[in-house]
Amino acid sequence: MSQLLGVALRGTGSCLPARVVPNDEFTDTLNLDTTDEWIRTRTGIRERRFASLGETSASLGAIAARRALESGGFDAADIDLIVCATATPDLMSPATACLIQAALGCRHIPAFDISAACSGFLYGLSAATQFVRTGAAKNALIVGTEVLSRVLDFTDRNSCILFGDGAGAVVLSASPVPDVGIRNIRLYSDGTRQQLIQVPSMVTPNPAPGASLQPRLEYLRIVGREVFRFAVTRMVELIEQAERDCRELNLPGIDFLIPHQVNGRIIDAALESTQFPREKVVVNLDKYGNTSAASVPIALDEAMRAGRCKPGDTLLLVAFGGGLTWSSAILTL
Ligand SMILES: CC(C)(COP(=O)(O)OP(=O)(O)OC[C@H]1O[C@@H](n2cnc3c(N)ncnc32)[C@H](O)[C@@H]1OP(=O)(O)O)[C@@H](O)C(=O)NCCC(=O)NCCS
């Protein structure tokens, strides 16, 4: 194999549905036994966005992707791979990545989905990095996109207040410079704890012989308290491991941490435990709630567009969620 290439971040984009859903809507419109105060103090979330009729993971993802292409100065024809991470695909098949490929008007390139819940974007980033590093793709588009509002049980106050819809995207490109871009990615899973967060399939799993496949329209379920503990433990481990990785890579340190936007108290607990400086953390969960696979790329795009993260900065992205899965990436801009 020829020499491995550097994998640089060349563009970011995001798309949030226009419809803003403040916490009060759960009490005023949905008659849920909760309060704005409870949601704000227990989660940090003030509002989230919900998709309107006609908006889907593919449509939001395509807009985010177009913005990522524009920000990097790419045309659709420049892209040779699309990886899409979503837990709420438009269809079980074809992949949402194929729908995005068609919407963008890309060439006949590989396009596939990744299912790793809230870690999906980092799993996608890892898959795309292998293509670019080995020369199999020059420019790869990675999209994290969700319409979680479509799988929420609006009678369950434990779960429905936590999530929102949106999409984020990045372009990774081959680079002759080895010390920019993706420096390190770590991925983990523990399927023995699969029951803690689940989005059911739209078809009955393991139907009895002879039974017809019935549509199964059920809802996202979480065991919040246990997921909370898992998330803090893994986030602490990921930050501490990344600090060791930075030393091994001779990087001066982490300039910004972009964590999965799940609950402000999870982030606070991990920061306290690791003594990671709060001013280096990108948080936008107050505006969007937990957008699962979209949360890290949306926060990354906002930080880039605001000029908060600059060339030369080293970013640590961390995510955790259903699977269970957890993951991190170190990236130098
Ligand atoms: C869900 C979550 C916000 C709950 O916060 P918490 O402080 O752990 O609260 P608990 O689960 O201990 O519940 C405390 C009480 O608040 C109640 N409660 C839960 N949701 C509520 C709501 N929206 N409004 C009011 N009360 C609520 C519970 O019923 C419980 O009441 P009880 O003591 O009478 O049983 C928190 O556990 C969390 O963020 N978990 C991770 C979320 C997740 O799974 N994300 C997806 C994967 S990354």
Tab-separated table of C-alpha atoms and ligand atoms in Angstrom:
chain	number	residue	atom	x	y	z
A	1	MET	CA	0.000	0.000	0.000
A	2	SER	CA	1.216	3.495	-0.774
A	3	GLN	CA	2.035	5.866	2.071
A	4	LEU	CA	-0.899	6.700	4.367
A	5	LEU	CA	-2.312	10.186	3.955
A	6	GLY	CA	-3.283	12.941	6.362
A	7	VAL	CA	-7.059	13.414	6.769
A	8	ALA	CA	-7.994	17.081	7.113
A	9	LEU	CA	-11.299	18.721	8.072
A	10	ARG	CA	-12.230	20.882	5.099
A	11	GLY	CA	-15.832	21.945	5.686
A	12	THR	CA	-18.671	21.940	8.217
A	13	GLY	CA	-22.400	22.594	7.994
A	14	SER	CA	-25.580	22.147	9.974
A	15	CYS	CA	-29.329	22.465	9.626
A	16	LEU	CA	-31.895	22.923	12.384
A	17	PRO	CA	-35.624	22.821	11.708
A	18	ALA	CA	-37.294	26.232	12.063
A	19	ARG	CA	-39.848	25.041	14.618
A	20	VAL	CA	-38.697	25.965	18.148
A	21	VAL	CA	-40.255	23.955	20.985
A	22	PRO	CA	-39.721	25.630	24.372
A	23	ASN	CA	-40.029	23.611	27.587
A	24	ASP	CA	-43.397	25.205	28.344
A	25	GLU	CA	-44.933	23.436	25.349
A	26	PHE	CA	-44.741	20.107	27.226
A	27	THR	CA	-46.930	21.476	30.005
A	28	ASP	CA	-49.132	23.949	28.099
A	29	THR	CA	-49.868	21.970	24.937
A	30	LEU	CA	-49.057	18.344	25.788
A	31	ASN	CA	-50.379	18.465	29.376
A	32	LEU	CA	-47.330	16.600	30.634
A	33	ASP	CA	-46.660	16.506	34.380
A	34	THR	CA	-43.415	18.503	34.215
A	35	THR	CA	-42.222	22.120	34.424
A	36	ASP	CA	-39.835	24.378	32.572
A	37	GLU	CA	-37.917	24.737	35.845
A	38	TRP	CA	-37.512	20.932	36.275
A	39	ILE	CA	-36.289	20.487	32.707
A	40	ARG	CA	-33.867	23.430	32.891
A	41	THR	CA	-32.343	22.495	36.237
A	42	ARG	CA	-32.156	18.710	35.631
A	43	THR	CA	-30.953	18.839	32.027
A	44	GLY	CA	-29.895	22.382	31.031
A	45	ILE	CA	-32.309	22.269	28.077
A	46	ARG	CA	-34.451	25.374	27.452
A	47	GLU	CA	-35.799	24.526	24.012
A	48	ARG	CA	-35.259	22.162	21.103
A	49	ARG	CA	-36.198	22.079	17.390
A	50	PHE	CA	-38.773	19.691	15.959
A	51	ALA	CA	-39.082	18.844	12.270
A	52	SER	CA	-42.218	19.986	10.487
A	53	LEU	CA	-44.258	17.905	8.081
A	54	GLY	CA	-42.095	16.975	5.084
A	55	GLU	CA	-38.772	17.425	6.925
A	56	THR	CA	-36.878	14.155	7.364
A	57	SER	CA	-33.398	12.954	8.312
A	58	ALA	CA	-32.513	12.946	4.607
A	59	SER	CA	-33.847	16.439	3.895
A	60	LEU	CA	-32.183	18.032	6.945
A	61	GLY	CA	-29.009	16.029	6.270
A	62	ALA	CA	-28.885	17.187	2.639
A	63	ILE	CA	-29.093	20.849	3.684
A	64	ALA	CA	-26.360	20.400	6.317
A	65	ALA	CA	-24.257	18.567	3.706
A	66	ARG	CA	-24.704	21.355	1.137
A	67	ARG	CA	-23.560	23.898	3.729
A	68	ALA	CA	-20.508	21.765	4.565
A	69	LEU	CA	-19.632	21.546	0.862
A	70	GLU	CA	-20.031	25.320	0.447
A	71	SER	CA	-17.900	26.110	3.486
A	72	GLY	CA	-15.055	23.991	2.078
A	73	GLY	CA	-15.463	25.280	-1.507
A	74	PHE	CA	-16.562	21.873	-2.850
A	75	ASP	CA	-19.035	20.905	-5.571
A	76	ALA	CA	-21.146	17.762	-5.268
A	77	ALA	CA	-18.937	16.253	-7.994
A	78	ASP	CA	-15.870	16.506	-5.715
A	79	ILE	CA	-17.292	14.069	-3.156
A	80	ASP	CA	-16.299	10.378	-3.470
A	81	LEU	CA	-17.939	8.903	-0.363
A	82	ILE	CA	-20.986	9.625	1.830
A	83	VAL	CA	-21.377	8.132	5.293
A	84	CYS	CA	-24.560	8.987	7.160
A	85	ALA	CA	-25.139	8.286	10.857
A	86	THR	CA	-28.751	8.189	12.007
A	87	ALA	CA	-31.045	6.321	14.374
A	88	THR	CA	-34.080	7.746	12.578
A	89	PRO	CA	-33.554	6.928	8.893
A	90	ASP	CA	-36.244	7.902	6.370
A	91	LEU	CA	-36.475	4.210	5.405
A	92	MET	CA	-34.921	0.973	6.615
A	93	SER	CA	-33.645	0.705	3.041
A	94	PRO	CA	-32.351	2.447	0.973
A	95	ALA	CA	-29.832	4.118	3.248
A	96	THR	CA	-30.373	7.776	4.130
A	97	ALA	CA	-26.868	8.351	2.681
A	98	CYS	CA	-28.236	7.320	-0.753
A	99	LEU	CA	-31.123	9.786	-0.422
A	100	ILE	CA	-28.618	12.523	0.436
A	101	GLN	CA	-26.409	11.486	-2.495
A	102	ALA	CA	-29.393	11.888	-4.845
A	103	ALA	CA	-30.429	15.231	-3.305
A	104	LEU	CA	-26.912	16.630	-3.728
A	105	GLY	CA	-26.520	15.243	-7.266
A	106	CYS	CA	-23.270	13.415	-6.478
A	107	ARG	CA	-21.616	10.945	-8.839
A	108	HIS	CA	-22.140	7.152	-8.446
A	109	ILE	CA	-20.045	7.019	-5.294
A	110	PRO	CA	-20.318	4.709	-2.280
A	111	ALA	CA	-22.972	5.893	0.170
A	112	PHE	CA	-23.998	4.006	3.304
A	113	ASP	CA	-25.480	4.459	6.774
A	114	ILE	CA	-24.018	3.761	10.184
A	115	SER	CA	-26.114	2.809	13.197
A	116	ALA	CA	-24.347	3.719	16.427
A	117	ALA	CA	-26.942	6.017	18.034
A	118	CYS	CA	-25.402	9.116	19.654
A	119	SER	CA	-21.884	7.856	18.810
A	120	GLY	CA	-22.877	7.463	15.154
A	121	PHE	CA	-21.164	10.589	13.867
A	122	LEU	CA	-17.802	9.570	15.370
A	123	TYR	CA	-18.229	6.008	14.059
A	124	GLY	CA	-18.915	7.586	10.637
A	125	LEU	CA	-15.906	9.839	10.975
A	126	SER	CA	-13.778	6.774	11.714
A	127	ALA	CA	-15.098	4.793	8.729
A	128	ALA	CA	-14.566	7.736	6.368
A	129	THR	CA	-11.079	8.350	7.763
A	130	GLN	CA	-10.037	4.816	6.747
A	131	PHE	CA	-11.174	5.484	3.142
A	132	VAL	CA	-9.360	8.825	2.943
A	133	ARG	CA	-6.173	7.712	4.725
A	134	THR	CA	-5.705	4.782	2.374
A	135	GLY	CA	-6.483	6.787	-0.793
A	136	ALA	CA	-9.792	5.004	-1.493
A	137	ALA	CA	-11.579	8.376	-1.310
A	138	LYS	CA	-10.183	11.883	-1.670
A	139	ASN	CA	-13.110	13.861	-0.240
A	140	ALA	CA	-15.602	12.218	2.115
A	141	LEU	CA	-18.862	13.659	3.382
A	142	ILE	CA	-19.989	12.558	6.836
A	143	VAL	CA	-23.498	13.450	7.994
A	144	GLY	CA	-25.190	12.981	11.387
A	145	THR	CA	-28.918	13.568	11.115
A	146	GLU	CA	-31.992	12.834	13.219
A	147	VAL	CA	-35.738	13.420	13.488
A	148	LEU	CA	-36.081	11.985	16.986
A	149	SER	CA	-39.380	13.834	17.507
A	150	ARG	CA	-40.934	11.117	15.307
A	151	VAL	CA	-40.056	8.329	17.769
A	152	LEU	CA	-40.772	10.110	21.056
A	153	ASP	CA	-43.538	9.061	23.406
A	154	PHE	CA	-45.117	12.387	24.366
A	155	THR	CA	-46.791	10.788	27.383
A	156	ASP	CA	-43.397	9.797	28.889
A	157	ARG	CA	-41.912	12.787	30.725
A	158	ASN	CA	-38.696	10.823	31.399
A	159	SER	CA	-37.710	10.774	27.732
A	160	CYS	CA	-39.639	13.159	25.479
A	161	ILE	CA	-38.236	16.347	27.020
A	162	LEU	CA	-34.641	15.331	26.267
A	163	PHE	CA	-34.448	15.121	22.494
A	164	GLY	CA	-34.515	17.341	19.415
A	165	ASP	CA	-34.120	17.191	15.633
A	166	GLY	CA	-31.305	18.466	13.414
A	167	ALA	CA	-28.366	17.607	11.194
A	168	GLY	CA	-24.643	18.308	11.019
A	169	ALA	CA	-22.076	17.445	8.363
A	170	VAL	CA	-18.357	17.650	7.668
A	171	VAL	CA	-16.047	17.057	4.719
A	172	LEU	CA	-12.778	15.204	5.274
A	173	SER	CA	-10.093	15.427	2.591
A	174	ALA	CA	-6.784	13.742	1.898
A	175	SER	CA	-3.877	15.964	2.863
A	176	PRO	CA	-0.137	15.630	2.295
A	177	VAL	CA	0.385	17.183	5.760
A	178	PRO	CA	0.308	14.407	8.372
A	179	ASP	CA	-0.013	16.598	11.474
A	180	VAL	CA	-3.368	18.208	10.701
A	181	GLY	CA	-6.837	16.704	10.755
A	182	ILE	CA	-7.797	13.421	12.380
A	183	ARG	CA	-5.062	12.407	14.824
A	184	ASN	CA	-6.759	9.602	16.653
A	185	ILE	CA	-10.211	7.975	16.947
A	186	ARG	CA	-11.362	5.543	19.648
A	187	LEU	CA	-14.585	3.535	19.367
A	188	TYR	CA	-16.179	1.216	21.939
A	189	SER	CA	-19.404	-0.739	22.399
A	190	ASP	CA	-21.090	-2.899	25.035
A	191	GLY	CA	-24.100	-4.711	23.600
A	192	THR	CA	-24.847	-6.409	26.906
A	193	ARG	CA	-26.426	-3.116	28.016
A	194	GLN	CA	-28.516	-2.714	24.854
A	195	GLN	CA	-31.762	-2.361	26.811
A	196	LEU	CA	-30.815	0.990	28.382
A	197	ILE	CA	-31.646	3.062	25.289
A	198	GLN	CA	-33.656	1.659	22.405
A	199	VAL	CA	-35.346	2.936	19.263
A	200	PRO	CA	-37.543	0.038	18.101
A	201	SER	CA	-37.495	-1.300	14.591
A	202	MET	CA	-40.473	-0.555	12.387
A	203	VAL	CA	-40.894	-4.277	11.751
A	204	THR	CA	-41.455	-7.004	14.322
A	205	PRO	CA	-38.152	-8.584	15.302
A	206	ASN	CA	-38.033	-12.386	15.019
A	207	PRO	CA	-41.646	-12.943	13.927
A	208	ALA	CA	-43.060	-16.388	14.706
A	209	PRO	CA	-42.979	-18.789	11.711
A	210	GLY	CA	-45.931	-18.030	9.459
A	211	ALA	CA	-46.766	-14.723	11.160
A	212	SER	CA	-47.062	-11.720	8.919
A	213	LEU	CA	-44.764	-8.746	9.463
A	214	GLN	CA	-46.841	-6.139	11.252
A	215	PRO	CA	-45.749	-2.525	11.435
A	216	ARG	CA	-44.564	-1.873	14.980
A	217	LEU	CA	-44.872	1.779	15.789
A	218	GLU	CA	-43.372	2.100	19.208
A	219	TYR	CA	-41.236	4.700	20.866
A	220	LEU	CA	-37.749	5.493	22.024
A	221	ARG	CA	-37.159	4.191	25.563
A	222	ILE	CA	-34.387	5.077	27.983
A	223	VAL	CA	-33.458	4.098	31.512
A	224	GLY	CA	-32.348	7.650	32.273
A	225	ARG	CA	-30.676	7.239	35.654
A	226	GLU	CA	-28.469	4.320	34.516
A	227	VAL	CA	-27.584	6.028	31.247
A	228	PHE	CA	-26.630	9.105	33.248
A	229	ARG	CA	-24.103	7.105	35.303
A	230	PHE	CA	-22.752	5.332	32.195
A	231	ALA	CA	-22.368	8.664	30.373
A	232	VAL	CA	-20.410	10.369	33.168
A	233	THR	CA	-18.093	7.366	33.673
A	234	ARG	CA	-17.340	6.990	29.963
A	235	MET	CA	-16.938	10.718	29.349
A	236	VAL	CA	-14.370	10.903	32.150
A	237	GLU	CA	-12.494	7.885	30.705
A	238	LEU	CA	-12.550	9.347	27.185
A	239	ILE	CA	-11.162	12.712	28.332
A	240	GLU	CA	-8.427	11.102	30.425
A	241	GLN	CA	-7.495	8.723	27.584
A	242	ALA	CA	-7.416	11.628	25.112
A	243	GLU	CA	-5.069	13.573	27.387
A	244	ARG	CA	-2.714	10.554	27.385
A	245	ASP	CA	-3.094	10.239	23.589
A	246	CYS	CA	-2.183	13.931	23.154
A	247	ARG	CA	1.012	13.403	25.134
A	248	GLU	CA	1.910	10.387	22.960
A	249	LEU	CA	1.222	12.398	19.805
A	250	ASN	CA	3.340	15.292	21.147
A	251	LEU	CA	0.341	17.617	20.996
A	252	PRO	CA	0.506	20.560	23.411
A	253	GLY	CA	-3.038	19.856	24.664
A	254	ILE	CA	-6.740	20.086	23.908
A	255	ASP	CA	-7.924	23.571	22.943
A	256	PHE	CA	-11.633	22.685	22.800
A	257	LEU	CA	-13.807	19.825	23.965
A	258	ILE	CA	-16.946	19.244	21.898
A	259	PRO	CA	-19.023	16.698	23.823
A	260	HIS	CA	-22.243	14.970	22.892
A	261	GLN	CA	-24.972	17.396	23.951
A	262	VAL	CA	-27.066	15.258	26.261
A	263	ASN	CA	-27.446	16.806	29.705
A	264	GLY	CA	-25.579	19.749	31.236
A	265	ARG	CA	-25.237	17.824	34.509
A	266	ILE	CA	-23.459	14.937	32.736
A	267	ILE	CA	-20.978	17.384	31.194
A	268	ASP	CA	-20.526	19.235	34.526
A	269	ALA	CA	-19.850	16.003	36.427
A	270	ALA	CA	-17.246	14.872	33.864
A	271	LEU	CA	-15.525	18.276	33.908
A	272	GLU	CA	-15.404	18.276	37.677
A	273	SER	CA	-13.909	14.804	37.792
A	274	THR	CA	-11.258	15.492	35.139
A	275	GLN	CA	-10.611	19.147	36.085
A	276	PHE	CA	-11.031	19.959	32.380
A	277	PRO	CA	-11.427	23.768	32.014
A	278	ARG	CA	-15.042	24.815	31.457
A	279	GLU	CA	-14.138	27.723	29.145
A	280	LYS	CA	-12.773	25.199	26.623
A	281	VAL	CA	-16.073	23.295	26.307
A	282	VAL	CA	-18.591	23.878	23.507
A	283	VAL	CA	-22.176	23.536	24.773
A	284	ASN	CA	-25.372	24.271	22.859
A	285	LEU	CA	-27.778	21.744	24.408
A	286	ASP	CA	-29.815	24.591	25.932
A	287	LYS	CA	-31.008	25.430	22.385
A	288	TYR	CA	-31.298	22.017	20.760
A	289	GLY	CA	-31.518	19.269	23.413
A	290	ASN	CA	-30.038	15.888	22.516
A	291	THR	CA	-29.954	15.475	18.728
A	292	SER	CA	-28.155	12.102	18.937
A	293	ALA	CA	-25.886	11.534	15.908
A	294	ALA	CA	-26.283	15.193	14.910
A	295	SER	CA	-25.230	16.733	18.214
A	296	VAL	CA	-21.426	16.750	17.839
A	297	PRO	CA	-21.324	17.950	14.197
A	298	ILE	CA	-23.878	20.707	14.910
A	299	ALA	CA	-21.807	21.953	17.887
A	300	LEU	CA	-18.619	21.688	15.797
A	301	ASP	CA	-20.167	23.680	12.944
A	302	GLU	CA	-21.427	26.398	15.294
A	303	ALA	CA	-18.026	26.714	16.977
A	304	MET	CA	-16.279	26.945	13.584
A	305	ARG	CA	-18.699	29.520	12.167
A	306	ALA	CA	-18.505	31.640	15.326
A	307	GLY	CA	-14.708	31.729	14.882
A	308	ARG	CA	-14.281	30.110	18.282
A	309	CYS	CA	-12.098	27.271	16.919
A	310	LYS	CA	-9.234	28.395	14.678
A	311	PRO	CA	-6.586	26.798	12.440
A	312	GLY	CA	-3.987	25.039	14.571
A	313	ASP	CA	-6.433	24.297	17.403
A	314	THR	CA	-6.740	20.728	18.627
A	315	LEU	CA	-10.297	19.564	19.305
A	316	LEU	CA	-11.499	16.597	21.298
A	317	LEU	CA	-14.901	15.250	20.210
A	318	VAL	CA	-16.589	12.772	22.567
A	319	ALA	CA	-19.903	10.944	22.285
A	320	PHE	CA	-21.788	8.154	24.035
A	321	GLY	CA	-25.217	6.570	23.729
A	322	GLY	CA	-27.289	3.589	22.641
A	323	GLY	CA	-25.560	0.293	22.028
A	324	LEU	CA	-24.173	1.093	24.445
A	325	THR	CA	-21.491	2.891	22.448
A	326	TRP	CA	-18.890	5.502	23.294
A	327	SER	CA	-16.228	7.183	21.210
A	328	SER	CA	-13.755	10.022	20.845
A	329	ALA	CA	-11.751	11.787	18.148
A	330	ILE	CA	-8.761	14.114	18.373
A	331	LEU	CA	-8.655	16.550	15.489
A	332	THR	CA	-6.220	19.354	14.671
A	333	LEU	CA	-7.697	22.120	12.514
B	1	LIG	C1	-33.462	11.598	32.297
B	1	LIG	C2	-32.749	12.477	33.310
B	1	LIG	C3	-32.819	13.950	32.892
B	1	LIG	C4	-33.444	12.331	34.649
B	1	LIG	O1	-32.798	13.147	35.622
B	1	LIG	P1	-32.501	12.543	37.070
B	1	LIG	O2	-32.005	13.655	37.893
B	1	LIG	O3	-31.602	11.348	36.851
B	1	LIG	O4	-33.918	12.157	37.562
B	1	LIG	P2	-34.397	10.720	38.040
B	1	LIG	O5	-34.404	9.757	36.911
B	1	LIG	O6	-33.587	10.379	39.250
B	1	LIG	O7	-35.881	11.055	38.463
B	1	LIG	C5	-36.171	11.883	39.567
B	1	LIG	C6	-37.661	12.113	39.597
B	1	LIG	O8	-38.031	13.056	38.581
B	1	LIG	C7	-39.116	12.541	37.837
B	1	LIG	N1	-39.061	13.054	36.473
B	1	LIG	C8	-38.488	12.475	35.401
B	1	LIG	N2	-38.674	13.263	34.319
B	1	LIG	C9	-39.367	14.339	34.740
B	1	LIG	C10	-39.844	15.489	34.100
B	1	LIG	N3	-39.672	15.719	32.794
B	1	LIG	N4	-40.507	16.422	34.844
B	1	LIG	C11	-40.701	16.229	36.156
B	1	LIG	N5	-40.276	15.153	36.822
B	1	LIG	C12	-39.607	14.221	36.119
B	1	LIG	C13	-38.963	11.055	37.903
B	1	LIG	O9	-40.220	10.441	37.657
B	1	LIG	C14	-38.496	10.842	39.333
B	1	LIG	O10	-39.614	10.895	40.174
B	1	LIG	P3	-39.722	9.847	41.388
B	1	LIG	O11	-38.517	10.131	42.252
B	1	LIG	O12	-41.021	10.198	41.990
B	1	LIG	O13	-39.653	8.500	40.749
B	1	LIG	C15	-31.251	12.059	33.441
B	1	LIG	O14	-31.174	10.828	34.109
B	1	LIG	C16	-30.544	11.946	32.121
B	1	LIG	O15	-30.282	12.937	31.466
B	1	LIG	N6	-30.185	10.699	31.715
B	1	LIG	C17	-29.515	10.436	30.474
B	1	LIG	C18	-30.395	10.775	29.319
B	1	LIG	C19	-30.275	9.818	28.175
B	1	LIG	O16	-30.503	8.656	28.311
B	1	LIG	N7	-29.887	10.333	27.019
B	1	LIG	C20	-29.802	9.567	25.828
B	1	LIG	C21	-28.568	8.802	25.631
B	1	LIG	S1	-27.088	9.688	25.468
